[in-house]
Amino acid sequence: MAAPVIGLSKNDIFRSVVSYAEQGSDSAKEKMFDRDKSNLREMGVQLEVIDSSSFEETDSARYRIAKGSFDWPAGFEINNEHMTLLELAAKAWNNQLLSKSAQSGLIRLRSLGVVDSSRQLSAFTPRLLAQQESFTPLADAIAEGKLVRFSYRKTVGTTSMREVTPLKLRFIEGQWVLLAKQAQEIKNFLLRRIVSEVRSSELPGESVSAAQVDEAEAELVAFVTKNVAVLKVEQDSEAWWHFGAKDNGTVEVNFMDEALFAEDLMEFGPEVQVLSPLSLGQRIDSGWQRVLDAHA
């Protein structure tokens, strides 16, 4: 519908699009057509309806995408890195809170014929995605203002049941973190440490002001900023490209949870050497020893 000057009639669309031909009746086609028009409008695509007696009676109403629907603002140009960042954002939202909006945005971007995306940022994709099953129920509970219960595993390995008021989900230094109120205090819970199904209560959550949430988030950022690891990575390895090491192979990385960060670094094997802190290197050594003992 974006190309023809005179647009396409409904019958033209029915004949051209396979999914319409698969519908069992004319009424089913009409319902599908109305739904598709609504979906296009929700994605920001403006449809023009041309009605003229110069066409055959059955084709008097013709549809086309309004010129300019996919135009960028004057003077704006998108480059490879912009497109890659937008794709990463859409992947992060995929099957989560904003999947519909994300996919709609990508449809519009790709319709512009933007050059193929750079893959320079592809290594960050796995870290950006919220793969934990707890993400969606927590996000729903935040939106609905409800209490939730889940089992949480501490660094030492013990687990306990927590009942909290979820306030905000935050992605920081490769980890999804839940800010939640528990026993009159706002605490941080790593989604990777939630080891049970998140159950939502019908009871409303506790009231927390925006200022309190902002203060707790600032404390979280300050905590992570203080946690700095210095790594030595093998040149031109996967770890080299992942961490963006300097020419001498060293890189400073902030981390949220030392135990989980150690697990992540073990995935790179001998490509990564921990220069500091000493405790992080010891965790990795202990981890490899457990692997050896398990396969001895």
PDB file of C-alpha atoms in Angstrom, residues 94-250:
ATOM      1  CA  ASN A  94      10.641  -8.668  23.575  1.00  0.00           C
ATOM      2  CA  ASN A  95       8.041 -10.811  25.351  1.00  0.00           C
ATOM      3  CA  GLN A  96       8.220  -8.427  28.290  1.00  0.00           C
ATOM      4  CA  LEU A  97       6.509  -5.141  29.124  1.00  0.00           C
ATOM      5  CA  LEU A  98       6.913  -3.214  25.888  1.00  0.00           C
ATOM      6  CA  SER A  99       7.150  -5.931  23.229  1.00  0.00           C
ATOM      7  CA  LYS A 100       4.277  -4.571  21.138  1.00  0.00           C
ATOM      8  CA  SER A 101       5.692  -1.056  21.044  1.00  0.00           C
ATOM      9  CA  ALA A 102       9.195  -2.359  20.376  1.00  0.00           C
ATOM     10  CA  GLN A 103       8.183  -4.522  17.443  1.00  0.00           C
ATOM     11  CA  SER A 104       6.053  -1.726  15.984  1.00  0.00           C
ATOM     12  CA  GLY A 105       9.019   0.604  16.115  1.00  0.00           C
ATOM     13  CA  LEU A 106      11.292  -1.878  14.376  1.00  0.00           C
ATOM     14  CA  ILE A 107       8.737  -2.414  11.611  1.00  0.00           C
ATOM     15  CA  ARG A 108       8.783   1.303  10.897  1.00  0.00           C
ATOM     16  CA  LEU A 109      12.591   1.464  10.982  1.00  0.00           C
ATOM     17  CA  ARG A 110      13.084  -1.465   8.629  1.00  0.00           C
ATOM     18  CA  SER A 111      10.509  -0.113   6.213  1.00  0.00           C
ATOM     19  CA  LEU A 112      12.813   2.871   5.721  1.00  0.00           C
ATOM     20  CA  GLY A 113      15.432   0.670   4.074  1.00  0.00           C
ATOM     21  CA  VAL A 114      18.053   1.513   6.674  1.00  0.00           C
ATOM     22  CA  VAL A 115      21.417  -0.149   5.965  1.00  0.00           C
ATOM     23  CA  ASP A 116      22.164  -3.455   7.653  1.00  0.00           C
ATOM     24  CA  SER A 117      22.827  -3.083  11.343  1.00  0.00           C
ATOM     25  CA  SER A 118      26.347  -3.156  12.685  1.00  0.00           C
ATOM     26  CA  ARG A 119      27.073  -6.212  14.810  1.00  0.00           C
ATOM     27  CA  GLN A 120      29.620  -4.407  16.989  1.00  0.00           C
ATOM     28  CA  LEU A 121      27.212  -4.360  19.926  1.00  0.00           C
ATOM     29  CA  SER A 122      25.838  -7.891  19.512  1.00  0.00           C
ATOM     30  CA  ALA A 123      27.929  -9.234  22.381  1.00  0.00           C
ATOM     31  CA  PHE A 124      25.875  -7.178  24.815  1.00  0.00           C
ATOM     32  CA  THR A 125      22.542  -8.710  23.780  1.00  0.00           C
ATOM     33  CA  PRO A 126      22.534 -11.715  26.165  1.00  0.00           C
ATOM     34  CA  ARG A 127      23.275  -9.396  29.106  1.00  0.00           C
ATOM     35  CA  LEU A 128      20.462  -7.047  28.150  1.00  0.00           C
ATOM     36  CA  LEU A 129      17.681  -9.608  27.885  1.00  0.00           C
ATOM     37  CA  ALA A 130      15.545 -10.337  30.903  1.00  0.00           C
ATOM     38  CA  GLN A 131      15.594 -14.125  30.776  1.00  0.00           C
ATOM     39  CA  GLN A 132      14.352 -14.731  34.308  1.00  0.00           C
ATOM     40  CA  GLU A 133      10.750 -15.935  34.525  1.00  0.00           C
ATOM     41  CA  SER A 134      10.197 -13.638  37.500  1.00  0.00           C
ATOM     42  CA  PHE A 135      10.454 -10.491  35.359  1.00  0.00           C
ATOM     43  CA  THR A 136       6.922 -10.422  33.948  1.00  0.00           C
ATOM     44  CA  PRO A 137       4.989 -11.221  37.160  1.00  0.00           C
ATOM     45  CA  LEU A 138       7.075  -8.651  39.030  1.00  0.00           C
ATOM     46  CA  ALA A 139       6.414  -6.033  36.373  1.00  0.00           C
ATOM     47  CA  ASP A 140       2.697  -6.819  36.527  1.00  0.00           C
ATOM     48  CA  ALA A 141       2.699  -6.513  40.316  1.00  0.00           C
ATOM     49  CA  ILE A 142       4.454  -3.143  40.094  1.00  0.00           C
ATOM     50  CA  ALA A 143       1.840  -1.902  37.638  1.00  0.00           C
ATOM     51  CA  GLU A 144      -1.018  -3.195  39.823  1.00  0.00           C
ATOM     52  CA  GLY A 145       0.495  -2.134  43.167  1.00  0.00           C
ATOM     53  CA  LYS A 146       0.266  -5.595  44.735  1.00  0.00           C
ATOM     54  CA  LEU A 147       2.334  -7.585  47.230  1.00  0.00           C
ATOM     55  CA  VAL A 148       4.325 -10.580  45.971  1.00  0.00           C
ATOM     56  CA  ARG A 149       5.945 -13.637  47.542  1.00  0.00           C
ATOM     57  CA  PHE A 150       8.987 -15.555  46.294  1.00  0.00           C
ATOM     58  CA  SER A 151      11.854 -17.685  47.536  1.00  0.00           C
ATOM     59  CA  TYR A 152      15.226 -15.931  47.451  1.00  0.00           C
ATOM     60  CA  ARG A 153      18.682 -17.538  47.517  1.00  0.00           C
ATOM     61  CA  LYS A 154      21.481 -15.705  49.315  1.00  0.00           C
ATOM     62  CA  THR A 155      25.141 -15.764  48.310  1.00  0.00           C
ATOM     63  CA  VAL A 156      25.879 -18.372  50.989  1.00  0.00           C
ATOM     64  CA  GLY A 157      23.303 -20.707  49.442  1.00  0.00           C
ATOM     65  CA  THR A 158      20.490 -20.466  51.986  1.00  0.00           C
ATOM     66  CA  THR A 159      16.969 -19.630  50.801  1.00  0.00           C
ATOM     67  CA  SER A 160      14.080 -17.873  52.478  1.00  0.00           C
ATOM     68  CA  MET A 161      10.576 -16.755  51.564  1.00  0.00           C
ATOM     69  CA  ARG A 162      10.157 -13.020  51.025  1.00  0.00           C
ATOM     70  CA  GLU A 163       6.967 -10.969  50.942  1.00  0.00           C
ATOM     71  CA  VAL A 164       7.608  -7.565  49.444  1.00  0.00           C
ATOM     72  CA  THR A 165       6.059  -4.598  47.686  1.00  0.00           C
ATOM     73  CA  PRO A 166       7.813  -4.456  44.289  1.00  0.00           C
ATOM     74  CA  LEU A 167       8.634  -0.882  43.295  1.00  0.00           C
ATOM     75  CA  LYS A 168      10.960  -0.833  40.296  1.00  0.00           C
ATOM     76  CA  LEU A 169      12.969  -3.099  38.001  1.00  0.00           C
ATOM     77  CA  ARG A 170      16.407  -1.806  37.143  1.00  0.00           C
ATOM     78  CA  PHE A 171      19.040  -3.195  34.754  1.00  0.00           C
ATOM     79  CA  ILE A 172      22.494  -2.389  36.096  1.00  0.00           C
ATOM     80  CA  GLU A 173      25.914  -3.787  35.183  1.00  0.00           C
ATOM     81  CA  GLY A 174      24.507  -6.866  33.492  1.00  0.00           C
ATOM     82  CA  GLN A 175      21.975  -7.729  36.194  1.00  0.00           C
ATOM     83  CA  TRP A 176      18.236  -7.154  36.572  1.00  0.00           C
ATOM     84  CA  VAL A 177      17.506  -5.874  40.070  1.00  0.00           C
ATOM     85  CA  LEU A 178      14.177  -5.483  41.842  1.00  0.00           C
ATOM     86  CA  LEU A 179      13.801  -2.568  44.231  1.00  0.00           C
ATOM     87  CA  ALA A 180      11.154  -3.578  46.750  1.00  0.00           C
ATOM     88  CA  LYS A 181       9.920  -2.621  50.212  1.00  0.00           C
ATOM     89  CA  GLN A 182      10.212  -5.264  52.899  1.00  0.00           C
ATOM     90  CA  ALA A 183       9.646  -4.649  56.607  1.00  0.00           C
ATOM     91  CA  GLN A 184       9.672  -0.847  56.301  1.00  0.00           C
ATOM     92  CA  GLU A 185      12.907  -0.870  54.292  1.00  0.00           C
ATOM     93  CA  ILE A 186      13.604  -0.669  50.551  1.00  0.00           C
ATOM     94  CA  LYS A 187      15.901  -3.518  49.551  1.00  0.00           C
ATOM     95  CA  ASN A 188      17.476  -4.836  46.341  1.00  0.00           C
ATOM     96  CA  PHE A 189      16.752  -8.328  45.018  1.00  0.00           C
ATOM     97  CA  LEU A 190      18.635  -9.816  42.084  1.00  0.00           C
ATOM     98  CA  LEU A 191      16.281 -11.625  39.717  1.00  0.00           C
ATOM     99  CA  ARG A 192      18.898 -14.343  39.223  1.00  0.00           C
ATOM    100  CA  ARG A 193      18.560 -15.187  42.910  1.00  0.00           C
ATOM    101  CA  ILE A 194      14.776 -15.615  42.836  1.00  0.00           C
ATOM    102  CA  VAL A 195      14.420 -19.407  42.818  1.00  0.00           C
ATOM    103  CA  SER A 196      10.657 -19.889  42.923  1.00  0.00           C
ATOM    104  CA  GLU A 197       7.556 -18.771  41.129  1.00  0.00           C
ATOM    105  CA  VAL A 198       6.551 -15.214  41.956  1.00  0.00           C
ATOM    106  CA  ARG A 199       3.087 -15.282  43.480  1.00  0.00           C
ATOM    107  CA  SER A 200       1.029 -12.119  43.504  1.00  0.00           C
ATOM    108  CA  SER A 201      -1.279 -11.345  46.426  1.00  0.00           C
ATOM    109  CA  GLU A 202      -4.650  -9.669  46.217  1.00  0.00           C
ATOM    110  CA  LEU A 203      -3.505  -7.422  49.044  1.00  0.00           C
ATOM    111  CA  PRO A 204      -2.295  -3.971  48.033  1.00  0.00           C
ATOM    112  CA  GLY A 205       1.377  -3.137  48.437  1.00  0.00           C
ATOM    113  CA  GLU A 206       2.709  -0.611  50.924  1.00  0.00           C
ATOM    114  CA  SER A 207       2.745   3.029  49.922  1.00  0.00           C
ATOM    115  CA  VAL A 208       6.149   4.393  48.902  1.00  0.00           C
ATOM    116  CA  SER A 209       6.850   7.876  47.598  1.00  0.00           C
ATOM    117  CA  ALA A 210       8.727   8.560  44.375  1.00  0.00           C
ATOM    118  CA  ALA A 211      11.390  10.370  46.399  1.00  0.00           C
ATOM    119  CA  GLN A 212      12.008   7.237  48.490  1.00  0.00           C
ATOM    120  CA  VAL A 213      12.383   5.113  45.370  1.00  0.00           C
ATOM    121  CA  ASP A 214      14.783   7.625  43.824  1.00  0.00           C
ATOM    122  CA  GLU A 215      16.865   7.663  47.002  1.00  0.00           C
ATOM    123  CA  ALA A 216      17.037   3.865  47.112  1.00  0.00           C
ATOM    124  CA  GLU A 217      18.007   3.738  43.435  1.00  0.00           C
ATOM    125  CA  ALA A 218      20.756   6.315  43.993  1.00  0.00           C
ATOM    126  CA  GLU A 219      22.127   4.173  46.841  1.00  0.00           C
ATOM    127  CA  LEU A 220      22.079   1.134  44.550  1.00  0.00           C
ATOM    128  CA  VAL A 221      24.052   2.971  41.867  1.00  0.00           C
ATOM    129  CA  ALA A 222      26.545   4.218  44.476  1.00  0.00           C
ATOM    130  CA  PHE A 223      26.991   0.659  45.779  1.00  0.00           C
ATOM    131  CA  VAL A 224      27.707  -0.719  42.302  1.00  0.00           C
ATOM    132  CA  THR A 225      30.047   2.163  41.499  1.00  0.00           C
ATOM    133  CA  LYS A 226      32.233   1.161  44.457  1.00  0.00           C
ATOM    134  CA  ASN A 227      32.455  -2.469  43.272  1.00  0.00           C
ATOM    135  CA  VAL A 228      35.258  -2.365  40.719  1.00  0.00           C
ATOM    136  CA  ALA A 229      37.110  -5.322  39.222  1.00  0.00           C
ATOM    137  CA  VAL A 230      40.296  -5.006  37.178  1.00  0.00           C
ATOM    138  CA  LEU A 231      40.581  -7.719  34.534  1.00  0.00           C
ATOM    139  CA  LYS A 232      43.302  -8.805  32.148  1.00  0.00           C
ATOM    140  CA  VAL A 233      41.784 -10.260  28.987  1.00  0.00           C
ATOM    141  CA  GLU A 234      43.303 -12.151  26.093  1.00  0.00           C
ATOM    142  CA  GLN A 235      43.643  -9.987  23.000  1.00  0.00           C
ATOM    143  CA  ASP A 236      41.119 -10.554  20.174  1.00  0.00           C
ATOM    144  CA  SER A 237      39.238 -13.120  22.273  1.00  0.00           C
ATOM    145  CA  GLU A 238      35.500 -13.137  22.938  1.00  0.00           C
ATOM    146  CA  ALA A 239      36.199 -11.542  26.327  1.00  0.00           C
ATOM    147  CA  TRP A 240      38.284  -8.831  24.626  1.00  0.00           C
ATOM    148  CA  TRP A 241      35.358  -7.772  22.447  1.00  0.00           C
ATOM    149  CA  HIS A 242      32.808  -8.250  25.203  1.00  0.00           C
ATOM    150  CA  PHE A 243      34.509  -6.019  27.768  1.00  0.00           C
ATOM    151  CA  GLY A 244      36.089  -3.535  25.341  1.00  0.00           C
ATOM    152  CA  ALA A 245      39.572  -3.874  26.803  1.00  0.00           C
ATOM    153  CA  LYS A 246      42.338  -1.308  26.363  1.00  0.00           C
ATOM    154  CA  ASP A 247      45.341  -1.904  24.135  1.00  0.00           C
ATOM    155  CA  ASN A 248      47.246  -3.383  27.079  1.00  0.00           C
ATOM    156  CA  GLY A 249      44.424  -5.878  27.646  1.00  0.00           C
ATOM    157  CA  THR A 250      43.198  -4.465  30.964  1.00  0.00           C
TER     158      THR A 250
END
